[in-house]
Short mmCIF file of C-alpha atoms and ligand atoms in Angstrom, two decimals:
data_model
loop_
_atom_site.label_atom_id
_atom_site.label_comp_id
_atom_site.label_asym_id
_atom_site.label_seq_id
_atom_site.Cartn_x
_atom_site.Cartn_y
_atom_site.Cartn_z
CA UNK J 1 0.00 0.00 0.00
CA UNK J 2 2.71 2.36 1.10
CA UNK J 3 5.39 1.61 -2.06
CA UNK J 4 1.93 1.99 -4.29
CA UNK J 5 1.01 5.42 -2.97
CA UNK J 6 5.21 6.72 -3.24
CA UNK J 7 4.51 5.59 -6.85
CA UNK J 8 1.76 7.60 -7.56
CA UNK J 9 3.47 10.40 -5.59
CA UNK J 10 6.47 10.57 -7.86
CA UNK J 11 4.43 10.67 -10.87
CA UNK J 12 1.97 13.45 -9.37
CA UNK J 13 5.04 15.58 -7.76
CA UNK J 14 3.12 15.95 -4.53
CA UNK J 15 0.78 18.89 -5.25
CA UNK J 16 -2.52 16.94 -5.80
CA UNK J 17 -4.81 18.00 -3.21
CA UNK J 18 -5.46 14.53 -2.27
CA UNK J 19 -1.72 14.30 -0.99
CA UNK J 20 -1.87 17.89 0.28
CA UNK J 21 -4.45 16.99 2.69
CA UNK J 22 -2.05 14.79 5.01
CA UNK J 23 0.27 17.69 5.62
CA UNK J 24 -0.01 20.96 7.42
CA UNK J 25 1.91 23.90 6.55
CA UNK J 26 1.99 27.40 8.05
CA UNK J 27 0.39 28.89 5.45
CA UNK J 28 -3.59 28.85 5.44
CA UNK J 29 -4.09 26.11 3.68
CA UNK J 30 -7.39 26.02 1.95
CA UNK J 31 -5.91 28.92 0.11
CA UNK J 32 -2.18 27.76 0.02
CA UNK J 33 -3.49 24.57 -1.59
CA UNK J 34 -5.12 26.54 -5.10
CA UNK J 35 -1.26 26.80 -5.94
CA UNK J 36 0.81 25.03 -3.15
CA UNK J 37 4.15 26.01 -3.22
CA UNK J 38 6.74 23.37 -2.81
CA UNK J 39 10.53 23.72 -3.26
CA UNK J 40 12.41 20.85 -4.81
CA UNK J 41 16.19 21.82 -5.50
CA UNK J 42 17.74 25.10 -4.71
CA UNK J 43 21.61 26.72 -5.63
CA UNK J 44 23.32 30.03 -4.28
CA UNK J 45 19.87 32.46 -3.89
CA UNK J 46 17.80 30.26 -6.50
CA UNK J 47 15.07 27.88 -5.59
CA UNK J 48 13.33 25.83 -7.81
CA UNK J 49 9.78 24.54 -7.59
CA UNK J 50 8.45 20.66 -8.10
CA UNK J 51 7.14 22.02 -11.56
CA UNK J 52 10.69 23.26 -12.24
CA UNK J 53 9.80 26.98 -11.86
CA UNK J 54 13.00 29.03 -10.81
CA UNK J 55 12.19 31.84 -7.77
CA UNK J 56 15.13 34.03 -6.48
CA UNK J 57 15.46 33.77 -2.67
CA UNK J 58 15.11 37.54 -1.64
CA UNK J 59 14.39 36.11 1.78
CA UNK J 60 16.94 33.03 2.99
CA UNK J 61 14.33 30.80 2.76
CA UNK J 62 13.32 32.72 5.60
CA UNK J 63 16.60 34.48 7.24
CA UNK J 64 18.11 31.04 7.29
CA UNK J 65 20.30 30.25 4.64
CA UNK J 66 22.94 32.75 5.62
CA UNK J 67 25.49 31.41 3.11
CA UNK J 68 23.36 29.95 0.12
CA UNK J 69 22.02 27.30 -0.53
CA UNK J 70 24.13 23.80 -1.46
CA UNK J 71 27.03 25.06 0.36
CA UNK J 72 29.81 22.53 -0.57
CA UNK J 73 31.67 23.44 2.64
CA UNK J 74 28.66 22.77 4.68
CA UNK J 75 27.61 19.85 3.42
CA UNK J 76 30.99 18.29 2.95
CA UNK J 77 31.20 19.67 7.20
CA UNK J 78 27.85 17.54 7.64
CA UNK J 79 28.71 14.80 5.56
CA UNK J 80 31.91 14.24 7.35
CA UNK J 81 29.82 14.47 10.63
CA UNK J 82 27.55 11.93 9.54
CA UNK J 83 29.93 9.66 9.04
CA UNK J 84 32.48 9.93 12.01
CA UNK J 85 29.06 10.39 14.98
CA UNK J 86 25.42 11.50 14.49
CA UNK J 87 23.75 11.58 18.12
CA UNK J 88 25.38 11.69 21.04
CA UNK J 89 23.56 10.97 24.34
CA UNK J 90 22.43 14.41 25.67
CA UNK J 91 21.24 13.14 29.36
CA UNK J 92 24.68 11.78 30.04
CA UNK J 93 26.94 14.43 27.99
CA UNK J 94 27.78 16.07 24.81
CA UNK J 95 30.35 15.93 22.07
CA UNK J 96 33.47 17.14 20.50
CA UNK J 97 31.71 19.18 18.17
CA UNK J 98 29.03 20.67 20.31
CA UNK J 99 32.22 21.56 22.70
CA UNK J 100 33.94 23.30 19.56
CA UNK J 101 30.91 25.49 17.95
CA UNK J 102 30.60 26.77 21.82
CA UNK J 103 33.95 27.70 22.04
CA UNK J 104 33.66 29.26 18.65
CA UNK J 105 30.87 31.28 19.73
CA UNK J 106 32.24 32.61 22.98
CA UNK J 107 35.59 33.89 20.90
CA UNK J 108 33.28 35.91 18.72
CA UNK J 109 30.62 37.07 20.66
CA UNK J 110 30.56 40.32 22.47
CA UNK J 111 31.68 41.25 25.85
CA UNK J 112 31.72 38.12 28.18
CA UNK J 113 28.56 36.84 26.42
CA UNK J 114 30.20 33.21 26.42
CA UNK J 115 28.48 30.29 27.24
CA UNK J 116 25.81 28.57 25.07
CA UNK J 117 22.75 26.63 25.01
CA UNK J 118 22.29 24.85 22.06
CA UNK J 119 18.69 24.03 20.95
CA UNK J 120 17.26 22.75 17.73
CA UNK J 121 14.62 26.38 17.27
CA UNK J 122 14.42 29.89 17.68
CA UNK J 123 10.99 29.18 20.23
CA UNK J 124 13.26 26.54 22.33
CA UNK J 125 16.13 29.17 22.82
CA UNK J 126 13.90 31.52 23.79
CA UNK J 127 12.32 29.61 26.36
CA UNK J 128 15.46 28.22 27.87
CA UNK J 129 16.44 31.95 28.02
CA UNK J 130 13.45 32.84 30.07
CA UNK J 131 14.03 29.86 32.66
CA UNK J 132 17.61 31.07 32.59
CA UNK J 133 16.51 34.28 33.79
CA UNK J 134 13.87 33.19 36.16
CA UNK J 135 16.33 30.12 37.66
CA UNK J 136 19.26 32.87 37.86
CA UNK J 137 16.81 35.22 40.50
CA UNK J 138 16.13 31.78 42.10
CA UNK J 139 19.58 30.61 42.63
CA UNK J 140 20.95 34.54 43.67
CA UNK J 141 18.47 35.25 46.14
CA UNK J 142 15.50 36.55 44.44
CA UNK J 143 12.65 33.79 43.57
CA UNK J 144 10.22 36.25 43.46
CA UNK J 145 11.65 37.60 40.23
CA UNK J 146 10.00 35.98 37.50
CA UNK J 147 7.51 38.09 35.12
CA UNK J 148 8.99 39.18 31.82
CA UNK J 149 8.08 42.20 29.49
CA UNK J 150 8.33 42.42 25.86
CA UNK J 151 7.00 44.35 23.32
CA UNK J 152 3.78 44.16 21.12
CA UNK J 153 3.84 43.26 17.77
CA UNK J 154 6.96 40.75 18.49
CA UNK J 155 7.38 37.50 17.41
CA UNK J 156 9.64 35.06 19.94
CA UNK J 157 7.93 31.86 18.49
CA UNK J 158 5.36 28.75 18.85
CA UNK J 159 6.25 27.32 21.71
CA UNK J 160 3.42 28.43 24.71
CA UNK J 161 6.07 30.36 26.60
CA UNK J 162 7.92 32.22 23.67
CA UNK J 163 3.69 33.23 22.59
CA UNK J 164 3.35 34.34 25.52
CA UNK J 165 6.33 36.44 25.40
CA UNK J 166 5.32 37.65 21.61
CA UNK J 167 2.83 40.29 21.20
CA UNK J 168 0.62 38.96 17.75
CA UNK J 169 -2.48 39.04 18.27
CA UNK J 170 -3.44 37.27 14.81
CA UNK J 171 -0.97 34.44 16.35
CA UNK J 172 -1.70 34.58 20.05
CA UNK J 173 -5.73 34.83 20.46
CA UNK J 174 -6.44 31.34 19.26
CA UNK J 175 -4.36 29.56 21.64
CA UNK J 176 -4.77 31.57 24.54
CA UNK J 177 -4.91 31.74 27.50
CA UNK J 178 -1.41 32.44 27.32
CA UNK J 179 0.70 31.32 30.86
CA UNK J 180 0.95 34.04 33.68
CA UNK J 181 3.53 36.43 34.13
CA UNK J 182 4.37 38.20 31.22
CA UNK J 183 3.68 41.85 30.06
CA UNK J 184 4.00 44.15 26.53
CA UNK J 185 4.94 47.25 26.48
CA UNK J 186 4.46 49.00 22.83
CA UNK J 187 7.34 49.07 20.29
CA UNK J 188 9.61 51.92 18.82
CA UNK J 189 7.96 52.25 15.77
CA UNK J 190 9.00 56.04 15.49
CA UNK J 191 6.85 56.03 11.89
CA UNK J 192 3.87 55.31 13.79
CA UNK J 193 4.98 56.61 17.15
CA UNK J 194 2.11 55.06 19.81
CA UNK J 195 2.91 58.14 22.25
CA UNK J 196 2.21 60.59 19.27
CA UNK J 197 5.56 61.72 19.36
CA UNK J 198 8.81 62.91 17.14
CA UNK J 199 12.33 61.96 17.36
CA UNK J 200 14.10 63.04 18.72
CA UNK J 201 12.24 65.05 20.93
CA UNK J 202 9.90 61.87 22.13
CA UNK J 203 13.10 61.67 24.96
CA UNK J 204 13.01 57.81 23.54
CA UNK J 205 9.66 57.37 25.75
CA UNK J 206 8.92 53.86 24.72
CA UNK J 207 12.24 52.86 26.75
CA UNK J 208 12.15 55.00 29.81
CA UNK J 209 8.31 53.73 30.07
CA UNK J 210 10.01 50.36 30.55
CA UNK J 211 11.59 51.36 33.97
CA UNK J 212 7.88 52.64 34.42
CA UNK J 213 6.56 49.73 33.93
CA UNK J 214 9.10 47.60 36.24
CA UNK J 215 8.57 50.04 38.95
CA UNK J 216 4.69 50.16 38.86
CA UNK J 217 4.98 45.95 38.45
CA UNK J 218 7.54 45.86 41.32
CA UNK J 219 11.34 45.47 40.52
CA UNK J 220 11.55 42.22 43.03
CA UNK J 221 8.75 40.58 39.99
CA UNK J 222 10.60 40.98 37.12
CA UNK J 223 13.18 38.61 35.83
CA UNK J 224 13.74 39.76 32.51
CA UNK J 225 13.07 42.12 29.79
CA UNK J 226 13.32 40.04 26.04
CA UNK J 227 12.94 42.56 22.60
CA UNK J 228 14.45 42.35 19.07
CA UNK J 229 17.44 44.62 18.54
CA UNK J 230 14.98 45.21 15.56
CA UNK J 231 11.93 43.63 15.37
CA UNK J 232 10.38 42.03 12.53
CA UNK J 233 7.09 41.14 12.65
CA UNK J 234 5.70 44.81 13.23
CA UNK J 235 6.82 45.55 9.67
CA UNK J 236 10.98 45.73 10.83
CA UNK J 237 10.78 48.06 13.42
CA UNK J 238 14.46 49.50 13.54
CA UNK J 239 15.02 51.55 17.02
CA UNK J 240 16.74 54.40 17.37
CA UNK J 241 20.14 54.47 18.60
CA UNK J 242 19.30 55.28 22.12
CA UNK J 243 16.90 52.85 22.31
CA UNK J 244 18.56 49.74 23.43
CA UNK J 245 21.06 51.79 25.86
CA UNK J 246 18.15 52.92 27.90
CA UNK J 247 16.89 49.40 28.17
CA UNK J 248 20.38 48.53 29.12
CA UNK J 249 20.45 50.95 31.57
CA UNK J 250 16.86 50.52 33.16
CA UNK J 251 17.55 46.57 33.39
CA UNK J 252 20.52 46.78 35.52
CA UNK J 253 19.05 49.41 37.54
CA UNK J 254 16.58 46.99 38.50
CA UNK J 255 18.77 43.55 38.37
CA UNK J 256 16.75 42.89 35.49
CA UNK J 257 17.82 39.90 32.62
CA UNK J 258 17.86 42.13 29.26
CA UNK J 259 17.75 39.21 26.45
CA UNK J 260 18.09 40.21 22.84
CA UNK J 261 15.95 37.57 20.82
CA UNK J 262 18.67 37.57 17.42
CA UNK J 263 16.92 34.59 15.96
CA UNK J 264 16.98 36.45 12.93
CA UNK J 265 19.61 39.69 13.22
CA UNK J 266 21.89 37.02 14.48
CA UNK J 267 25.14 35.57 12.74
CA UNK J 268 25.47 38.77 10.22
CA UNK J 269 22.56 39.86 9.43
CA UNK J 270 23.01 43.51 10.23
CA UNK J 271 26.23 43.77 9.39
CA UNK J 272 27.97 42.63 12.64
CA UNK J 273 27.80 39.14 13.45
CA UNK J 274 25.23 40.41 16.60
CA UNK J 275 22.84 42.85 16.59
CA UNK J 276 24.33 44.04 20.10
CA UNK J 277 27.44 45.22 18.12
CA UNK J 278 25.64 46.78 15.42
CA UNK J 279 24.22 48.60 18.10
CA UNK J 280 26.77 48.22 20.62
CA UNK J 281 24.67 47.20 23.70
CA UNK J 282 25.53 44.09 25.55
CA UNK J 283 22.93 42.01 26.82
CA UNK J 284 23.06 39.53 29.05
CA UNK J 285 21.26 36.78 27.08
CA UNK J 286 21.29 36.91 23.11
CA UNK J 287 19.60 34.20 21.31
CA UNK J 288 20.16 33.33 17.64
CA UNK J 289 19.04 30.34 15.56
CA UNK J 290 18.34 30.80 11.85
CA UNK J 291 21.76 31.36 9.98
CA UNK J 292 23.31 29.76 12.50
CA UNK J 293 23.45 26.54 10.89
CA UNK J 294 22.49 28.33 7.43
CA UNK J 295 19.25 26.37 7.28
CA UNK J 296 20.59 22.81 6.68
CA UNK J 297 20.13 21.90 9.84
CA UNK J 298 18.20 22.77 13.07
CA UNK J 299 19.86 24.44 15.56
CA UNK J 300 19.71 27.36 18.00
CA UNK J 301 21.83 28.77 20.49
CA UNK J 302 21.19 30.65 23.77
CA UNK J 303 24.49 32.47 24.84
CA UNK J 304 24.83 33.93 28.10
CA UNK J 305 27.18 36.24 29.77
CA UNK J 306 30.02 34.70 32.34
CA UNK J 307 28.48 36.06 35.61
CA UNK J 308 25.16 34.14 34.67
CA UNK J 309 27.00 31.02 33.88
CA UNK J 310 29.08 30.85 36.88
CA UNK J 311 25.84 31.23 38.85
CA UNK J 312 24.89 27.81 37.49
CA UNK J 313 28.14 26.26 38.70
CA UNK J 314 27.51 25.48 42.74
CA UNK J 315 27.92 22.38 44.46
CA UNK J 316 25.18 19.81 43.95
CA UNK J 317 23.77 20.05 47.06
CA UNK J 318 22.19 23.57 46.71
CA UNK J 319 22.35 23.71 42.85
CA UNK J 320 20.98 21.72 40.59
CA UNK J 321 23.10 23.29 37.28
CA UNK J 322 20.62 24.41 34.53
CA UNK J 323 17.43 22.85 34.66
CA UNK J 324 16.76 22.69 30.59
CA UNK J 325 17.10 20.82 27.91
CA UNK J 326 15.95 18.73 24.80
CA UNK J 327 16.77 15.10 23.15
CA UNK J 328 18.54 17.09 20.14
CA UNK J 329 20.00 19.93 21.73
CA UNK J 330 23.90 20.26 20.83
CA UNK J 331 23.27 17.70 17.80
CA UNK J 332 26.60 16.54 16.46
CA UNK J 333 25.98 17.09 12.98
CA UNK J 334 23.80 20.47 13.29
CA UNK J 335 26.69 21.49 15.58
CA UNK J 336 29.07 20.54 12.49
CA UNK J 337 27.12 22.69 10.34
CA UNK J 338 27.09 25.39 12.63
CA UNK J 339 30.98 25.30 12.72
CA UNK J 340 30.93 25.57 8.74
CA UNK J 341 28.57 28.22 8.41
CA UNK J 342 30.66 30.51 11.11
CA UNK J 343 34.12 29.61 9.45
CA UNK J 344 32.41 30.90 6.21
CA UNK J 345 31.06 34.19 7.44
CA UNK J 346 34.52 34.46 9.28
CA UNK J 347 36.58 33.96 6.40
CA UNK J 348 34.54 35.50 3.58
CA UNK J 349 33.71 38.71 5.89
CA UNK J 350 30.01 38.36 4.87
CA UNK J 351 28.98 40.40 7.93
CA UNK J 352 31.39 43.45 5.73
CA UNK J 353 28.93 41.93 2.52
CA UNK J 354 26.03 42.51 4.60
CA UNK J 355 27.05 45.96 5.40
CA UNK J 356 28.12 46.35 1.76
CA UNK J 357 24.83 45.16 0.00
CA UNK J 358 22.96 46.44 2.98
CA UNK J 359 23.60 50.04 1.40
CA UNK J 360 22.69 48.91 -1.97
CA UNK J 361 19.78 47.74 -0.96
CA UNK J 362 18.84 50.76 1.00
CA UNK J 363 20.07 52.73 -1.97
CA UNK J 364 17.52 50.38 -4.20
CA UNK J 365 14.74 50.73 -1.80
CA UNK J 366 15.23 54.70 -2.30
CA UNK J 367 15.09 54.72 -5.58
CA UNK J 368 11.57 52.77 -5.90
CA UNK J 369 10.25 55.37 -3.16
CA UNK J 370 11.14 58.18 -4.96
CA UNK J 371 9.51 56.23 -8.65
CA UNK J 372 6.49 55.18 -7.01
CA UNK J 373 5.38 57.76 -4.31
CA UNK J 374 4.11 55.09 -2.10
CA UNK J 375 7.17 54.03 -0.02
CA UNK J 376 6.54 55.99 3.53
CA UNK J 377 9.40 54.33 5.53
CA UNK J 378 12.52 52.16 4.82
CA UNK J 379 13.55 50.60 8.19
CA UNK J 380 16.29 48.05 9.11
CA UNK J 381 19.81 47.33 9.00
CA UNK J 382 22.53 45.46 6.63
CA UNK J 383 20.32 42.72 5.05
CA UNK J 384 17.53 42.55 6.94
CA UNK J 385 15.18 45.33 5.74
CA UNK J 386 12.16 46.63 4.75
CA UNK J 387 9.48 49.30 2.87
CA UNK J 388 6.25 50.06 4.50
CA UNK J 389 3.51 51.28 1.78
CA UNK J 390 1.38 54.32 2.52
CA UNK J 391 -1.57 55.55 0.56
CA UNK J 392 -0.59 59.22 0.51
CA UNK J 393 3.39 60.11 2.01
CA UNK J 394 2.07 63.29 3.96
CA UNK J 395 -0.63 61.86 5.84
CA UNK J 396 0.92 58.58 6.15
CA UNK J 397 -2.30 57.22 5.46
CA UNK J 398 -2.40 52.90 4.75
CA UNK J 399 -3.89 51.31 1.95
CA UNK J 400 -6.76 49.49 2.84
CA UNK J 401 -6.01 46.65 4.86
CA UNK J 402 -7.73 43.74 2.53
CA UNK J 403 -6.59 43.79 -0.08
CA UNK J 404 -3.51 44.93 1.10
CA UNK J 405 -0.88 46.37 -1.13
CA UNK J 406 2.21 44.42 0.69
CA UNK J 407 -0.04 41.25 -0.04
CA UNK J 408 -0.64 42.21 -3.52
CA UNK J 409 2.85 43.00 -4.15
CA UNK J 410 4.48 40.06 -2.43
CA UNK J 411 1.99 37.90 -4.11
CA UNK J 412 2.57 39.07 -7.52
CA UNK J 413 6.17 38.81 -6.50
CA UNK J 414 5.94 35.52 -6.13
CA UNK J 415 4.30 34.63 -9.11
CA UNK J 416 6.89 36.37 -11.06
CA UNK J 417 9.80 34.54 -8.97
CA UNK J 418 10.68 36.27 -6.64
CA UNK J 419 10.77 35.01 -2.94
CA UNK J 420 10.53 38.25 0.04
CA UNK J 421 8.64 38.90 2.82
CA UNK J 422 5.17 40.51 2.42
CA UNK J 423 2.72 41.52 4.91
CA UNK J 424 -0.75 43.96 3.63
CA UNK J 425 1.51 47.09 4.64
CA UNK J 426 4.91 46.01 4.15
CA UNK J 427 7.62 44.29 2.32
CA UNK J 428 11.08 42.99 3.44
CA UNK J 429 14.15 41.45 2.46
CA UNK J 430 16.66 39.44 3.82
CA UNK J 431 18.83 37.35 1.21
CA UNK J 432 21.84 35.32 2.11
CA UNK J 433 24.87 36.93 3.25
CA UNK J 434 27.10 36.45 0.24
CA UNK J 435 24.43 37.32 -1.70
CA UNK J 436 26.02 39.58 -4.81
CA UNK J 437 25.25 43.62 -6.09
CA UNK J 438 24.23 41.77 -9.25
CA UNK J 439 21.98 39.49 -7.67
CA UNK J 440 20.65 41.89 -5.40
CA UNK J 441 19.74 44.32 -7.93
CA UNK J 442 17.96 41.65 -9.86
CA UNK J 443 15.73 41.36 -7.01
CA UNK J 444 14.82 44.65 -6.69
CA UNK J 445 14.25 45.02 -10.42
CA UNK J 446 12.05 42.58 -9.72
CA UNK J 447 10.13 43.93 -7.13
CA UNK J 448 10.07 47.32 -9.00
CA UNK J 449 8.07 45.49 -11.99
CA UNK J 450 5.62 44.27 -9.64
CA UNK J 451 5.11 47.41 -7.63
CA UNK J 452 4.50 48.90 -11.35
CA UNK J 453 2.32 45.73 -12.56
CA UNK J 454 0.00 46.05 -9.14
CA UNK J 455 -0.27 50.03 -9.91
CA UNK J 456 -0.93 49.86 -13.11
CA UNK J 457 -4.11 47.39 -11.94
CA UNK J 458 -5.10 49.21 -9.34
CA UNK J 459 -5.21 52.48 -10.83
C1 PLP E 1 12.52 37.02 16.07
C2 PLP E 1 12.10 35.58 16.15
N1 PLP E 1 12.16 34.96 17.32
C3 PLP E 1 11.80 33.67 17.45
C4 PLP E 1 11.34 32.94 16.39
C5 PLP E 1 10.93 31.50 16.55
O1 PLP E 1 11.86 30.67 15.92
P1 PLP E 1 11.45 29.20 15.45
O2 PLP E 1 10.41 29.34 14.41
O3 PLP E 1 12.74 28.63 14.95
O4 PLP E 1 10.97 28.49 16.67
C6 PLP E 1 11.26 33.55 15.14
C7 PLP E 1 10.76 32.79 13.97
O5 PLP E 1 10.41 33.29 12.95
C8 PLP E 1 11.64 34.91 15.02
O6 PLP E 1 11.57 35.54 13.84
#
């Protein structure tokens, strides 16, 4: 029965709706299913489709594959893994290469941010970082300590504890009630400032309300504070540079864990291999995931500064070390990958890329606002950034929300082949690291058609 239905699969390629129904996506997927996308092969920032359609990945996949896809020195790093040890026992231990990629990642990350979690997910390393935070008040004196605060419109993942910590509503209100103890506080979305304010005058008040907010909760509650250097679901909401300094500030007034969720700015993205750096604030948790193992395999890693660790370190009988962990956390061969992808970025200076084709794609970005009159804000750093649409520049007014021109764009986007991230308002992208000027500007000529295309209809 089984070998008869992989024989009709191979000769239907999988997009029949009868084999679509075993399988959920994240997609919705009475709609996804009219035209189901599903990647079969992919090279550098091309993808290619089971009908052999060819997309360009404006978008890593989705902020994964940091240094393109079919990486020879990846694979050959994974192959190599597979064949020398591919699980080691995580209850009793780790291994070699799990030991190494840590080590790696302590060298290069900032300040004495330097001792890691690994995971398999961006939602696990989140979650281990808020037990960090609330088992580090527990074991230093403070178990009262354990409510966190993060921002609306965040995304910190699936998992019931990283949704609790997001603030989506369209992702949140179906599962909830979400679990006690955690509180938003609104974004800097200077665009759309929520306190009606300009910058610089606004005295950055969406980060001093923070220490507001601790104080009115009661310092001795809070454990931690967890935001996005710049946050991405809200339409890449890019902070100002005081921003994360007053956090930084407010938190240790009030012996407060700030965690910097870098599952996507992480590894490069903005042009430094952190975030942090880019905007030279140290945290005292940052946790990354996506390009970390550039997408071939999963992994995650929480990294935590030295005074933490050490905290974790006590004698048995009053500390029980780091209560956390999951069957394929420090997995040999995602570890192995991870090693490969940060040797890459190392030694082809793709964070200096990053910076370098950030600019052109800020420069490209300009050039479509000024063409098209409907580009109100370009936010984010390196290559991880975005264009929110408005209706009319001065007003700031939005299209209307259905159809949404983000949606219309980013549809028609991919369509024509292109792969980025739409929402109705806004469109962002985030293509691999070593991505090239002429493949970059491909993309945007790309995504100038459609803008024109969708116009043109609309008009
Ligand atoms: C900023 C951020 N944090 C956390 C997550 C959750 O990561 P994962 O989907 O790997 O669990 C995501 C995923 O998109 C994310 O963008």
């Amino acid at each position: 029965m089984a070998a008869t239905m992989l024989k009709l699969l191979e000769a239907a390629q999988t997009t029949e709706e009868q084999y679509l129904r075993h399988i959920f996506v994240r997609d919705q997927m009475a709609e996804w299913s009219k035209s189901p996308l599903i990647m079969a092969k992919a090279e550098g920032v091309h993808y290619w489709d089971v009908n052999g359609k060819h997309y360009l990945d404006a978008l890593s996949g989705i902020y994964t594959v940091s240094v393109g896809h079919n990486n020879r020195r990846v694979i050959e790093a994974i192959k190599h893994q597979l064949d020398t040890l591919h699980f080691s026992p995580p209850m009793h231990g780790t291994n070699p290469v799990a030991v190494q990629l840590a080590n790696m990642i302590a060298e290069v990350a900032p300040g004495d941010l330097n001792t890691v979690k690994f995971e398999c997910s961006g939602s696990e390393v989140n979650e281990a970082a808020i037990k960090l935070a609330r088992q580090y008040h527990r074991l230093t004196g403070n178990p009262g300590k354990y409510k966190v605060i993060s921002r609306y419109s965040s995304w910190h993942g699936s998992t019931l504890g990283a949704l609790s910590a997001s603030g989506l509503k369209s992702r949140k209100t179906v599962n909830e009630p979400m679990a006690p103890g955690f509180l938003h506080v609104f974004p800097p979305t200077c665009y759309r400032c929520p306190f009606g304010k300009t910058y610089p005058t606004c005295e950055i008040t969406c980060a001093t309300l923070v220490n507001d907010v601790i104080e009115m909760e009661d310092p001795a509650t809070v454990a931690a504070v967890m935001v996005e250097p710049i946050g991405h679901t809200g339409g890449i909401i890019d902070p100002p540079p005081e921003y994360l300094r007053i956090l930084r500030d407010v938190c240790t007034r009030h012996n407060v864990m700030l965690i910097f969720d870098e599952i996507i700015t992480g590894m490069g993205r903005t042009g430094h291999l952190f975030a942090a750096e880019t905007f030279d604030v140290l945290p005292d948790v940052i946790c990354t995931a996506k390009g970390l193992s550039g997408g071939f395999t999963p992994l995650s890693a929480m990294i935590c500064r030295k005074p933490i660790a050490d905290v974790f370190w006590g004698p048995v009988a009053t500390n029980p070390g780091f209560v956390e962990g999951h069957t394929f956390e420090g997995n040999p061969v995602s570890c192995a990958a991870g090693i490969a992808v940060l040797r890459e970025i190392l030694e082809n200076d793709l964070c200096g890329n990053a910076r370098r084709q950030g600019a052109r794609l800020r420069a490209g970005f300009e050039k479509l606002a000024a063409k098209y009159g409907i580009i109100g804000d370009i936010r984010g750093k390196g290559l991880l950034q975005g264009i929110e649409f408005v209706k009319d520049l001065k007003t700031k007014e939005r299209f209307p929300a259905t159809p949404g021109i983000g949606l219309q764009i980013g549809r028609r986007a991919l369509a024509g082949g292109l792969l980025c991230r739409f929402d109705p308002h806004w469109i962002a992208f985030g293509p691999a690291l070593n991505v090239t000027s002429e493949q970059l500007d491909e993309m945007l000529s790309m995504l100038d058609r459609c803008i024109g295309e969708v116009l043109n209809e609309t008009a």
